[in-house]
Amino acid sequence: AGNGTAVMVGWINMLLLTLVLILSWQYRVEATGSLEIHLIQYVDTTLKQANGNCCLPCSLSFLSCQNIAEVCYQEPHSSGSCIDSVRTGVFFTDGGLNLLKSFTPGESLGNGVTNPIALSFSGAWMGELNVTFTIWNNYTNPPGLVTIFQFANSTAGNG
């Protein structure tokens, strides 16, 4: 009976070790692929930078912003640099009654970037990512911050 108990404990330990290895494998994988961001619409209702300053001198009667974008993605809880990022050229000059930009597939966003925006990744991946979409006003030098959109996503299953 004692020998049977040792075998049973051995099997339970092996089962637990296998389960731990499987769970570890599920949450960290080696992957290669791309992330596509399809732009649909952008609306700038303020015609101002995030700090409240006008995109052009406020004394001008025709206020507008020259919008460029930077898209970055990184692992959550990471204070490091982007895994991949891209910066567009001027994709929209708004102002007056022109506050809405609708995007079409294949449209050039300037600087060699097209819609959808494609970012690539390879290596270890934990199943989560954060995407930051930052709009800058290109009229100022250096470009002034207009707004930041941040998205967090988890595609790792929880069971």
Short mmCIF file of C-alpha atoms in Angstrom, two decimals:
data_model
loop_
_atom_site.label_atom_id
_atom_site.label_comp_id
_atom_site.label_asym_id
_atom_site.label_seq_id
_atom_site.Cartn_x
_atom_site.Cartn_y
_atom_site.Cartn_z
CA ALA A 1 0.00 0.00 0.00
CA GLY A 2 2.90 2.38 0.81
CA ASN A 3 4.45 1.87 -2.64
CA GLY A 4 1.10 2.59 -4.32
CA THR A 5 0.81 5.86 -2.41
CA ALA A 6 4.28 6.94 -3.58
CA VAL A 7 3.36 6.17 -7.20
CA MET A 8 0.10 8.11 -6.82
CA VAL A 9 1.93 11.13 -5.32
CA GLY A 10 4.49 10.90 -8.14
CA TRP A 11 1.69 10.96 -10.75
CA ILE A 12 0.00 13.92 -9.03
CA ASN A 13 3.31 15.83 -8.94
CA MET A 14 3.91 15.08 -12.64
CA LEU A 15 0.33 16.18 -13.46
CA LEU A 16 0.82 19.44 -11.51
CA LEU A 17 4.16 20.08 -13.25
CA THR A 18 2.54 19.45 -16.65
CA LEU A 19 -0.35 21.79 -15.76
CA VAL A 20 2.09 24.53 -14.68
CA LEU A 21 4.04 24.15 -17.93
CA ILE A 22 0.85 24.33 -19.99
CA LEU A 23 -0.37 27.44 -18.15
CA SER A 24 3.02 29.12 -18.58
CA TRP A 25 2.97 28.33 -22.28
CA GLN A 26 -0.53 29.76 -22.73
CA TYR A 27 0.39 33.18 -21.41
CA ARG A 28 3.70 33.72 -23.19
CA VAL A 29 4.07 32.74 -26.82
CA GLU A 30 6.52 33.42 -29.59
CA ALA A 31 4.65 35.17 -32.35
CA THR A 32 5.17 37.06 -35.57
CA GLY A 33 2.45 39.12 -37.13
CA SER A 34 1.00 42.52 -37.73
CA LEU A 35 -1.52 44.84 -36.17
CA GLU A 36 -3.75 46.82 -38.53
CA ILE A 37 -5.56 49.96 -37.45
CA HIS A 38 -8.38 50.97 -39.78
CA LEU A 39 -9.13 54.68 -39.53
CA ILE A 40 -12.76 55.64 -40.14
CA GLN A 41 -13.29 59.24 -38.96
CA TYR A 42 -11.51 61.96 -37.07
CA VAL A 43 -13.27 65.05 -35.68
CA ASP A 44 -11.50 68.09 -34.23
CA THR A 45 -14.12 70.26 -32.56
CA THR A 46 -11.78 72.61 -30.68
CA LEU A 47 -9.20 73.63 -33.31
CA LYS A 48 -6.81 73.96 -30.39
CA GLN A 49 -3.88 72.10 -28.96
CA ALA A 50 -4.18 70.15 -25.70
CA ASN A 51 -2.64 73.07 -23.76
CA GLY A 52 -5.45 75.39 -24.95
CA ASN A 53 -3.32 77.29 -27.46
CA CYS A 54 -4.68 77.80 -30.96
CA CYS A 55 -3.03 75.72 -33.68
CA LEU A 56 -2.24 78.99 -35.48
CA PRO A 57 -2.08 82.40 -33.83
CA CYS A 58 -5.59 83.05 -32.45
CA SER A 59 -5.64 86.50 -34.09
CA LEU A 60 -6.02 84.85 -37.49
CA SER A 61 -9.62 84.71 -38.61
CA PHE A 62 -9.25 81.27 -40.21
CA LEU A 63 -8.17 78.94 -37.41
CA SER A 64 -6.93 75.51 -38.41
CA CYS A 65 -4.65 72.64 -37.42
CA GLN A 66 -2.37 70.60 -39.64
CA ASN A 67 -2.87 67.16 -38.15
CA ILE A 68 -0.22 64.47 -38.13
CA ALA A 69 -0.48 61.25 -36.14
CA GLU A 70 1.85 58.90 -34.34
CA VAL A 71 0.68 55.37 -33.62
CA CYS A 72 2.57 53.26 -31.10
CA TYR A 73 1.95 49.96 -29.41
CA GLN A 74 3.65 48.37 -26.45
CA GLU A 75 3.10 45.75 -23.79
CA PRO A 76 0.95 46.84 -20.83
CA HIS A 77 2.79 47.95 -17.70
CA SER A 78 5.84 48.69 -19.84
CA SER A 79 7.59 52.00 -19.41
CA GLY A 80 9.85 51.22 -22.34
CA SER A 81 9.70 52.29 -25.93
CA CYS A 82 7.17 51.19 -28.50
CA ILE A 83 7.37 47.69 -29.96
CA ASP A 84 6.61 49.37 -33.28
CA SER A 85 5.41 52.84 -34.22
CA VAL A 86 4.70 54.93 -37.27
CA ARG A 87 4.29 58.66 -37.86
CA THR A 88 2.09 59.99 -40.66
CA GLY A 89 2.55 63.13 -42.66
CA VAL A 90 -0.18 65.77 -42.63
CA PHE A 91 -3.32 63.70 -43.08
CA PHE A 92 -5.86 66.47 -42.45
CA THR A 93 -5.92 70.26 -42.32
CA ASP A 94 -9.06 71.31 -40.49
CA GLY A 95 -10.58 74.68 -39.88
CA GLY A 96 -13.62 76.82 -40.58
CA LEU A 97 -16.47 74.42 -41.31
CA ASN A 98 -14.07 71.57 -42.12
CA LEU A 99 -13.87 69.69 -38.79
CA LEU A 100 -14.53 66.10 -39.91
CA LYS A 101 -12.15 63.82 -41.77
CA SER A 102 -13.49 60.54 -43.19
CA PHE A 103 -10.89 57.97 -44.23
CA THR A 104 -11.03 55.43 -47.05
CA PRO A 105 -9.13 52.13 -47.35
CA GLY A 106 -5.85 52.58 -49.20
CA GLU A 107 -5.82 56.35 -48.61
CA SER A 108 -2.38 57.92 -48.21
CA LEU A 109 -1.80 59.45 -44.78
CA GLY A 110 1.50 61.00 -45.84
CA ASN A 111 5.04 59.97 -44.97
CA GLY A 112 4.56 56.64 -46.81
CA VAL A 113 1.75 55.51 -44.46
CA THR A 114 -1.61 54.28 -45.79
CA ASN A 115 -4.97 53.40 -44.22
CA PRO A 116 -5.12 50.87 -42.62
CA ILE A 117 -1.97 51.56 -40.61
CA ALA A 118 0.07 48.37 -40.27
CA LEU A 119 2.47 47.72 -37.39
CA SER A 120 4.50 44.54 -37.03
CA PHE A 121 5.65 42.45 -34.09
CA SER A 122 7.79 39.40 -33.46
CA GLY A 123 9.10 37.60 -30.42
CA ALA A 124 7.61 36.92 -27.02
CA TRP A 125 4.09 38.18 -26.54
CA MET A 126 2.00 38.10 -23.37
CA GLY A 127 -1.39 38.34 -25.11
CA GLU A 128 -2.03 42.00 -24.32
CA LEU A 129 -1.11 45.27 -25.94
CA ASN A 130 -1.69 48.99 -25.54
CA VAL A 131 -2.12 51.22 -28.57
CA THR A 132 -1.55 54.96 -28.36
CA PHE A 133 -2.78 57.19 -31.18
CA THR A 134 -1.39 60.71 -30.77
CA ILE A 135 -2.49 63.67 -32.90
CA TRP A 136 -0.02 66.55 -33.31
CA ASN A 137 -0.39 70.04 -34.83
CA ASN A 138 2.29 70.37 -37.49
CA TYR A 139 1.96 74.19 -37.72
CA THR A 140 4.15 74.60 -34.64
CA ASN A 141 7.80 73.66 -34.34
CA PRO A 142 8.13 71.27 -32.64
CA PRO A 143 4.63 69.89 -33.34
CA GLY A 144 2.15 70.69 -30.56
CA LEU A 145 0.07 67.99 -28.91
CA VAL A 146 -3.61 68.06 -29.94
CA THR A 147 -4.94 64.88 -28.33
CA ILE A 148 -4.07 61.34 -27.30
CA PHE A 149 -6.26 58.27 -27.70
CA GLN A 150 -5.21 55.18 -25.74
CA PHE A 151 -6.60 51.70 -26.17
CA ALA A 152 -5.87 48.66 -24.02
CA ASN A 153 -6.70 45.21 -25.32
CA SER A 154 -6.35 41.69 -24.03
CA THR A 155 -6.69 38.75 -26.38
CA ALA A 156 -5.38 36.12 -23.95
CA GLY A 157 -8.13 33.76 -22.88
CA ASN A 158 -9.00 33.39 -19.23
CA GLY A 159 -10.39 29.92 -19.48
#
